[in-house]
C-alpha positions as CSV (number, residue, x, y, z in Angstrom):
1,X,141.1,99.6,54.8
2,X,140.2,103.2,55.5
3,X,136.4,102.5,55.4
4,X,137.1,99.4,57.6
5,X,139.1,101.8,60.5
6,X,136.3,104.1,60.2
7,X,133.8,101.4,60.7
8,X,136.0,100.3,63.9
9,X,136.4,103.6,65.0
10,X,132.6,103.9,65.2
11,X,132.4,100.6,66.9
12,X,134.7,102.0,69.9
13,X,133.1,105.3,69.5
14,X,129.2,103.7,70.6
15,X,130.8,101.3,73.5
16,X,132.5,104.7,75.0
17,X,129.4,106.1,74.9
18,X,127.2,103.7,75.9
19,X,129.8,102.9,78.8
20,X,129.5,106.6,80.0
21,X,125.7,106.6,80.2
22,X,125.6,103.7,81.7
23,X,127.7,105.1,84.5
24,X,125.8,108.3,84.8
25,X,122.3,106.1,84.9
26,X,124.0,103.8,87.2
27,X,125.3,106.5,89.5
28,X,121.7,108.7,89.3
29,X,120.0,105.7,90.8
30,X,122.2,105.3,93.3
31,X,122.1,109.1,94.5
32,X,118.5,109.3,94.4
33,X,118.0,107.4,97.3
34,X,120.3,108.4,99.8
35,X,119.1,112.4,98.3
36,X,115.6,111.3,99.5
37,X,116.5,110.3,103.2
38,X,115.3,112.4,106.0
39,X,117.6,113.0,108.8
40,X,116.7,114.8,112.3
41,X,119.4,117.5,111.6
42,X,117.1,118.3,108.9
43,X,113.7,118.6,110.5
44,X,113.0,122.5,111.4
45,X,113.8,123.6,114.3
46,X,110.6,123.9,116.8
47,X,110.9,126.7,118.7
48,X,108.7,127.9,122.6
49,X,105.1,129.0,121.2
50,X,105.2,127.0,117.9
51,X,101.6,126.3,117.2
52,X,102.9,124.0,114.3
53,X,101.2,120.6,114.8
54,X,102.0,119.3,111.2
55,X,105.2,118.7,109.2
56,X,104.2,117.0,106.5
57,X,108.1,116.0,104.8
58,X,106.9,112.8,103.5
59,X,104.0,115.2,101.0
60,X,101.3,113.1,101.5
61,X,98.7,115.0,103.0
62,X,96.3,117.2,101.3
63,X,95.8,120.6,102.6
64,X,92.3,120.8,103.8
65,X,93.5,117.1,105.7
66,X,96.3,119.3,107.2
67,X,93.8,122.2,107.6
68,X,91.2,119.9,109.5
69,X,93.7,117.9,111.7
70,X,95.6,121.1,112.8
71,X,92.2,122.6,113.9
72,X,91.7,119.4,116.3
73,X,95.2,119.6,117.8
74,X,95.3,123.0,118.6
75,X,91.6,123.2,119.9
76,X,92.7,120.3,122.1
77,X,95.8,122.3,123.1
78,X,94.1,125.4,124.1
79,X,91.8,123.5,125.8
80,X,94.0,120.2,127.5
81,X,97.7,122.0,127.6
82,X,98.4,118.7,125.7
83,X,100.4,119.2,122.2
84,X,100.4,116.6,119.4
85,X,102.5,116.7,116.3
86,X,102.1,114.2,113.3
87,X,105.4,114.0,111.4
88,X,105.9,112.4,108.3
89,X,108.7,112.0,106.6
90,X,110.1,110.6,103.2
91,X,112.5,107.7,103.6
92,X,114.6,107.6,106.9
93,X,118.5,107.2,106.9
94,X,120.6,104.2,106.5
95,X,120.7,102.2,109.6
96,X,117.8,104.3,111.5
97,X,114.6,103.2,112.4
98,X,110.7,105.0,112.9
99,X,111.3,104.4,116.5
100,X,114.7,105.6,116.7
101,X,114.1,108.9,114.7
102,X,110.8,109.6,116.8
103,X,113.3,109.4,119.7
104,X,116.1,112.1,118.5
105,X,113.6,114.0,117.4
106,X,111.5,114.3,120.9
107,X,115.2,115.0,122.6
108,X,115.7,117.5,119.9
109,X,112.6,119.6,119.9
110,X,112.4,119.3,123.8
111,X,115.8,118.9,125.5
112,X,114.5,119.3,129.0
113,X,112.4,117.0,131.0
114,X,109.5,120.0,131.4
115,X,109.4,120.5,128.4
116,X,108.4,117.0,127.2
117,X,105.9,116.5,129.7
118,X,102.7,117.6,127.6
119,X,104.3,116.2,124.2
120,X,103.1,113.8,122.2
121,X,105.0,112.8,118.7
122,X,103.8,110.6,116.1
123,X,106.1,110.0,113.1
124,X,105.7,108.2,110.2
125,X,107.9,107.1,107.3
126,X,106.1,107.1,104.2
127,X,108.3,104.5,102.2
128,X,108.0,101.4,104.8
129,X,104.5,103.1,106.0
130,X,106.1,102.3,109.8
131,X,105.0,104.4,112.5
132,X,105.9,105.2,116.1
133,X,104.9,107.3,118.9
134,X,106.5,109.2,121.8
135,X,104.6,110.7,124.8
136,X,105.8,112.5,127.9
137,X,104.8,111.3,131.7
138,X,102.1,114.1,131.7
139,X,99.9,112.6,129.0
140,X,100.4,108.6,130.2
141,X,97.1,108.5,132.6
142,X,95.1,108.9,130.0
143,X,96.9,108.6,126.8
144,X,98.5,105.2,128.2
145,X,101.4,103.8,126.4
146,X,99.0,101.1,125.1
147,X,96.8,103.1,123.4
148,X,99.6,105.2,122.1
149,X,100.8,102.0,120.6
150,X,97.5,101.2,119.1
151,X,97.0,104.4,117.9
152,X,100.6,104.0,115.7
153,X,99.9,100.7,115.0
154,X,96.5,100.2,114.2
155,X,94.5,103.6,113.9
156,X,97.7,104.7,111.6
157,X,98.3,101.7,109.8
158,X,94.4,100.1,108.7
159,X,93.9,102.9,106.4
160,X,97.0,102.6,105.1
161,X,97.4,98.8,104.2
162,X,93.6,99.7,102.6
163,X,95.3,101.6,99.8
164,X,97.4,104.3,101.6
165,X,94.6,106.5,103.1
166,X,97.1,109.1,104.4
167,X,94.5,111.4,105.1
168,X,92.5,109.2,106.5
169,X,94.7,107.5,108.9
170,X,95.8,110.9,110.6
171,X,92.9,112.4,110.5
172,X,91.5,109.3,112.6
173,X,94.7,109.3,114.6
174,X,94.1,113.1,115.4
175,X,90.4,112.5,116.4
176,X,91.3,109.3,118.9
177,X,94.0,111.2,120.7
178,X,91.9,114.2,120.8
179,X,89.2,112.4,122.2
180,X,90.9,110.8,124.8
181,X,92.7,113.2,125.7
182,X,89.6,115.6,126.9
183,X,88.8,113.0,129.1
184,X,86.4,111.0,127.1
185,X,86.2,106.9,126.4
186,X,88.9,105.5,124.0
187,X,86.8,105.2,120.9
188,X,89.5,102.4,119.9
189,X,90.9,101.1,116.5
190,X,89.3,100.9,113.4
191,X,87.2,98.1,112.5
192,X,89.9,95.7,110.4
193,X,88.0,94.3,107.3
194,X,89.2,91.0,106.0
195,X,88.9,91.6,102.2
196,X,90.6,88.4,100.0
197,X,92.6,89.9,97.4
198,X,95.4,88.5,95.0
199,X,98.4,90.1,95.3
200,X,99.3,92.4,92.6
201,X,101.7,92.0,89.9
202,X,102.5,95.5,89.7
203,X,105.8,96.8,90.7
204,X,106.2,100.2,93.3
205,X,107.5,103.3,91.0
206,X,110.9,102.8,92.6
207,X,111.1,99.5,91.3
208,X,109.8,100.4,88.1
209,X,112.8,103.2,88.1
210,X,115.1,101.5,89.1
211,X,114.1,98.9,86.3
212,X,113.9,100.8,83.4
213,X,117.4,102.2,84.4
214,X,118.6,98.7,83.9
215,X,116.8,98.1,81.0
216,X,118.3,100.8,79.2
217,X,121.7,100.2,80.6
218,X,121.6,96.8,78.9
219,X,120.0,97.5,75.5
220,X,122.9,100.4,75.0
221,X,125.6,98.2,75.3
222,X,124.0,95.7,73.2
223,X,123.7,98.2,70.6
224,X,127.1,99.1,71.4
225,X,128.4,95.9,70.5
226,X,125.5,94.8,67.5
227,X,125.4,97.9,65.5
228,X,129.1,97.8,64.2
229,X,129.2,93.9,63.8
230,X,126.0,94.3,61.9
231,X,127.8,97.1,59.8
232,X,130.7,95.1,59.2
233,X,128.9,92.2,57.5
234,X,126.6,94.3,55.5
235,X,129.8,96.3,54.4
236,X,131.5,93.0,54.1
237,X,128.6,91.5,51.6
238,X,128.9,94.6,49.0
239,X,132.7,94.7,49.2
């Protein structure tokens, strides 16, 4: 009977244990993502003079990209008056859109109506790859609103739904409003290739996480349960 408690003991012992990482795993994955949002209280404040023309949150560009596309925007500044930031940013909070964030963030940066006038912001979430754009009256004839627009939406977005080209896509971005800006012909969007593929099998990394989370969630407690039964019966058979 003593061998027998033990054996029950250790039963109860695993499914605590088991139960407890389960909770912690369960609880990690759900803390990661609202950890990873980016909110506009948390975006540096930009102060008069900041020759800062990249904040790269999301981590996606490399630093000669940043190098290179910083050299354009403030060449164009010194020369136009014109200032152009490229945000990016990580994962947005709950309930807030690209469009929405781009918003609060102009108002933040500049709260007066002068101050906006020469602005142009481009912000893009890196997790849904959505992108939006923000420009103030004194850029609109000849940065108009629809080629702001295309510049988010297409110059942005066809290197990134050909295999996330972050560098790429604001480096062309950078170029196009540069060049329009100093006057010159809209070169237009990218060229769109039609390219058949299958759609992939594979699963992003945070489905893959969140995955494996479950996975190992579920074989605990099986083992939590299995592992004493199996005990039992093998102590059972030499008894």
């Amino acid at each position: 009977m003593t061998r027998l408690k033990q054996l029950f003991n250790w039963r109860n012992y695993l499914q605590q244990a088991a139960a407890a990482i389960a909770i912690v795993l369960i609880a990690s994955q759900m803390a990661v993502l609202p950890a990873l949002a980016t909110g506009v209280y948390e975006m540096p404040v930009l102060s008069a003079g900041d020759r800062t023309w990249v904040f790269d949150k999301g981590d996606v560009l490399s630093r000669s990209s940043e190098s290179n596309i910083s050299s354009v925007l403030d060449t164009l500044e010194q020369k136009t008056g014109k200032q152009v930031r490229f945000v990016t940013i990580r994962r947005l909070d709950y309930g807030e859109t690209t469009a929405t964030f781009t918003d609060q963030l102009f108002e933040q940066w500049f709260p007066e109506k002068e101050d906006q006038t020469n602005q142009i912001l481009l912000v893009l979430d890196t997790v849904t790859n959505s992108a939006a754009i923000r420009t103030g009256e004194g850029v609109k004839s000849l940065l108009t609103d629809e080629i702001a627009q295309s510049v988010a939406g297409e110059t942005v977005q066809v290197p990134l739904r050909e295999g996330n080209k972050y560098n790429e896509a604001f480096t062309a971005a950078g170029s196009r409003i540069a060049t329009v800006m100093s006057g010159e012909p809209d070169p237009g969007a990218p060229e769109v290739v039609d390219n058949i593929q299958v759609e992939g099998t594979f699963k992003k990394a945070e489905e893959t996480d969140q995955g494996n989370a479950t996975v190992i969630v579920v074989v605990l407690l099986v083992l939590a349960t299995v592992i004493p039964m199996v005990t039992y019966f093998w102590y059972q058979g030499f008894s």
